[in-house]
C-alpha positions as a Markdown table, in Angstrom:
| # | Residue | x | y | z |
|---|---|---|---|---|
| 1 | Met | -0.2 | 0.1 | 0.2 |
| 2 | Arg | 2.7 | 2.7 | 1.1 |
| 3 | Ala | 4.7 | 2.2 | -2.7 |
| 4 | Lys | 1.2 | 2.8 | -4.0 |
| 5 | Ile | 0.4 | 6.2 | -2.5 |
| 6 | Thr | 4.2 | 6.6 | -2.7 |
| 7 | Tyr | 3.3 | 6.3 | -6.6 |
| 8 | Leu | -0.1 | 8.8 | -6.4 |
| 9 | Val | 1.9 | 11.2 | -4.3 |
| 10 | Thr | 4.9 | 11.2 | -6.8 |
| 11 | Ala | 2.3 | 11.4 | -10.0 |
| 12 | Ala | 0.4 | 13.9 | -9.4 |
| 13 | Ala | 3.9 | 16.2 | -8.9 |
| 14 | Leu | 4.3 | 15.6 | -12.0 |
| 15 | Val | 1.0 | 15.5 | -13.8 |
| 16 | Phe | 1.3 | 19.1 | -11.6 |
| 17 | Tyr | 4.8 | 20.4 | -13.1 |
| 18 | Phe | 3.7 | 19.3 | -16.2 |
| 19 | Val | 0.9 | 21.7 | -16.9 |
| 20 | Leu | 2.5 | 24.0 | -15.5 |
| 21 | Val | 5.1 | 24.4 | -17.9 |
| 22 | Gly | 2.2 | 23.8 | -20.6 |
| 23 | Ser | 0.4 | 27.0 | -19.3 |
| 24 | Arg | 5.2 | 28.9 | -19.4 |
| 25 | Gly | 4.7 | 27.2 | -23.4 |
| 26 | Val | 1.2 | 28.0 | -24.4 |
| 27 | Met | 2.5 | 31.8 | -22.2 |
| 28 | Leu | 5.1 | 31.6 | -24.4 |
| 29 | Ile | 3.7 | 31.2 | -27.8 |
| 30 | Gln | 0.9 | 33.3 | -26.6 |
| 31 | Ser | 3.2 | 36.2 | -26.6 |
| 32 | Gly | 3.8 | 35.9 | -30.5 |
| 33 | Thr | 7.6 | 36.1 | -31.3 |
| 34 | Pro | 9.8 | 34.0 | -33.7 |
| 35 | Val | 11.3 | 33.3 | -30.4 |
| 36 | Thr | 8.8 | 32.9 | -27.8 |
| 37 | Val | 6.8 | 30.8 | -30.2 |
| 38 | Thr | 10.3 | 29.1 | -31.3 |
| 39 | Phe | 10.9 | 27.9 | -27.2 |
| 40 | Gly | 7.3 | 27.4 | -26.1 |
| 41 | Val | 6.9 | 24.7 | -28.6 |
| 42 | Ala | 10.1 | 23.3 | -27.5 |
| 43 | Val | 8.6 | 24.2 | -23.7 |
| 44 | Leu | 5.4 | 22.0 | -24.6 |
| 45 | Ile | 7.3 | 19.2 | -26.5 |
| 46 | Leu | 8.6 | 18.3 | -22.4 |
| 47 | Pro | 5.3 | 17.3 | -21.0 |
| 48 | Val | 3.1 | 15.9 | -23.8 |
| 49 | Ile | 6.7 | 13.2 | -22.9 |
| 50 | Gly | 6.4 | 13.3 | -19.3 |
| 51 | Leu | 3.1 | 12.4 | -19.6 |
| 52 | Trp | 3.2 | 10.1 | -22.2 |
| 53 | Phe | 5.9 | 8.6 | -20.0 |
| 54 | Leu | 3.6 | 7.9 | -16.6 |
| 55 | Trp | 1.1 | 6.9 | -19.6 |
| 56 | Lys | 3.1 | 3.8 | -20.1 |
| 57 | Asn | 4.0 | 3.4 | -16.9 |
| 58 | Thr | 1.0 | 3.4 | -15.3 |
| 59 | Glu | 0.1 | 1.2 | -18.0 |
| 60 | Phe | 3.0 | -1.5 | -17.2 |
| 61 | Val | 1.9 | -1.7 | -13.5 |
| 62 | Arg | -1.3 | -1.8 | -14.0 |
| 63 | Arg | -1.3 | -4.3 | -16.2 |
| 64 | Ala | 1.4 | -6.8 | -14.1 |
| 65 | Asn | -0.9 | -6.3 | -11.0 |
| 66 | Gln | -4.1 | -8.0 | -13.4 |
| 67 | Leu | -1.4 | -11.3 | -13.6 |
| 68 | Ala | -0.4 | -11.3 | -10.6 |
| 69 | Ala | -4.2 | -11.0 | -9.2 |
| 70 | Glu | -5.2 | -13.7 | -11.6 |
| 71 | Leu | -2.1 | -15.9 | -11.4 |
| 72 | Asp | -2.9 | -15.3 | -7.7 |
| 73 | Ala | -6.3 | -16.4 | -7.8 |
| 74 | Glu | -5.1 | -20.5 | -9.8 |
| 75 | Gly | -2.0 | -20.5 | -6.6 |
| 76 | Gly | 0.8 | -20.2 | -9.0 |
| 77 | Leu | 2.0 | -16.9 | -7.3 |
| 78 | Pro | 5.9 | -17.8 | -6.2 |
| 79 | Val | 6.4 | -18.5 | -3.5 |
| 80 | Asp | 9.6 | -16.4 | -0.7 |
| 81 | Glu | 11.9 | -18.6 | -0.1 |
| 82 | Leu | 14.3 | -16.5 | -0.2 |
| 83 | Arg | 16.6 | -16.7 | 2.9 |
| 84 | Arg | 17.4 | -13.2 | 4.2 |
| 85 | Thr | 20.6 | -11.0 | 5.7 |
| 86 | Pro | 20.2 | -10.0 | 9.2 |
| 87 | Asp | 18.6 | -5.7 | 8.2 |
| 88 | Gly | 16.3 | -7.4 | 6.2 |
| 89 | Arg | 17.9 | -7.1 | 3.0 |
| 90 | Ile | 17.8 | -10.6 | 0.1 |
| 91 | Asp | 20.7 | -12.4 | 0.5 |
| 92 | Arg | 22.3 | -12.4 | -2.8 |
| 93 | Asp | 23.1 | -16.6 | -3.3 |
| 94 | Ser | 20.1 | -17.4 | -2.2 |
| 95 | Ala | 18.4 | -14.7 | -4.8 |
| 96 | Asp | 20.5 | -16.6 | -7.1 |
| 97 | Glu | 19.3 | -20.3 | -6.1 |
| 98 | Val | 15.7 | -19.0 | -6.8 |
| 99 | Phe | 17.0 | -17.1 | -10.6 |
| 100 | Ala | 18.6 | -20.7 | -11.4 |
| 101 | Arg | 15.0 | -22.9 | -10.9 |
| 102 | Arg | 12.8 | -20.3 | -12.6 |
| 103 | Lys | 15.2 | -19.8 | -16.1 |
| 104 | Ala | 14.9 | -23.4 | -16.3 |
| 105 | Glu | 11.4 | -22.9 | -15.5 |
| 106 | Thr | 10.5 | -20.7 | -18.4 |
| 107 | Glu | 13.4 | -22.5 | -20.3 |
| 108 | Ser | 10.9 | -25.6 | -20.5 |
| 109 | Ala | 7.6 | -24.0 | -21.1 |
| 110 | Pro | 9.0 | -20.9 | -23.7 |
| 111 | Asp | 4.8 | -19.8 | -24.3 |
| 112 | Asp | 3.3 | -19.7 | -20.0 |
| 113 | Trp | 3.0 | -16.1 | -19.8 |
| 114 | Arg | 3.3 | -17.5 | -16.0 |
| 115 | Cys | 6.4 | -18.3 | -16.0 |
| 116 | Trp | 7.6 | -15.6 | -17.5 |
| 117 | Phe | 6.2 | -13.9 | -14.9 |
| 118 | Arg | 7.4 | -15.6 | -11.9 |
| 119 | Leu | 11.0 | -15.1 | -14.2 |
| 120 | Ala | 10.5 | -11.6 | -13.7 |
| 121 | Val | 9.3 | -11.9 | -9.9 |
| 122 | Ala | 13.3 | -14.1 | -9.9 |
| 123 | Tyr | 15.1 | -11.3 | -12.2 |
| 124 | His | 13.5 | -8.4 | -9.5 |
| 125 | Asp | 15.3 | -9.9 | -6.8 |
| 126 | Ala | 18.2 | -10.4 | -8.4 |
| 127 | Arg | 18.3 | -7.4 | -8.4 |
| 128 | Asp | 18.3 | -6.9 | -12.3 |
| 129 | Thr | 15.6 | -4.6 | -12.8 |
| 130 | Pro | 16.2 | -3.9 | -17.3 |
| 131 | Arg | 15.1 | -7.9 | -17.3 |
| 132 | Ala | 12.9 | -7.9 | -15.2 |
| 133 | Arg | 10.4 | -5.4 | -16.8 |
| 134 | Lys | 11.9 | -7.0 | -19.7 |
| 135 | Ala | 10.6 | -10.5 | -18.9 |
| 136 | Met | 7.6 | -9.3 | -17.2 |
| 137 | Gln | 6.9 | -7.0 | -20.1 |
| 138 | Arg | 7.3 | -10.8 | -21.9 |
| 139 | Ala | 4.0 | -12.5 | -19.9 |
| 140 | Ile | 1.7 | -9.9 | -20.2 |
| 141 | Ala | 2.6 | -10.2 | -24.0 |
| 142 | Leu | 1.4 | -13.8 | -23.9 |
| 143 | His | -1.4 | -13.3 | -21.8 |
| 144 | Asp | -3.2 | -11.2 | -24.2 |
| 145 | Gly | -2.4 | -13.4 | -27.4 |
| 146 | Lys | -0.3 | -10.6 | -28.8 |
| 147 | Pro | 3.4 | -11.4 | -30.3 |
| 148 | Val | 6.4 | -11.5 | -28.9 |
| 149 | Arg | 9.9 | -11.4 | -29.8 |
| 150 | Ala | 12.4 | -14.1 | -29.7 |
């Protein structure tokens, strides 16, 4: 729940910033000189890119949460079997062991979105966020029946 609140507060702050920057861009365009119009258009591009990025990330999180709920309903969510250090962090060797099992499971069933979901969790636990994201994107695509690149 804490992560959701943090995400919502951050998203709201970004939207506020985008509106503020967008209004400055409009004001620059309304000035009417070639230089201010050029700057105004350039300033308006930033909030558009930011809103697109925020939307794509929000959609990704929403879809990943839907898959987690579906997998939970099936009883297929990965069990947290990781050892932890005294300060609560995941033990690296433990994460590597679980990752190896999840990778083998995924290699044996490469078209199963459930395996890709569990692999994404293992990548995340092993602190490999870019690969975790790619694995989750693949799980989402497989779940939706979309074509997946090899």
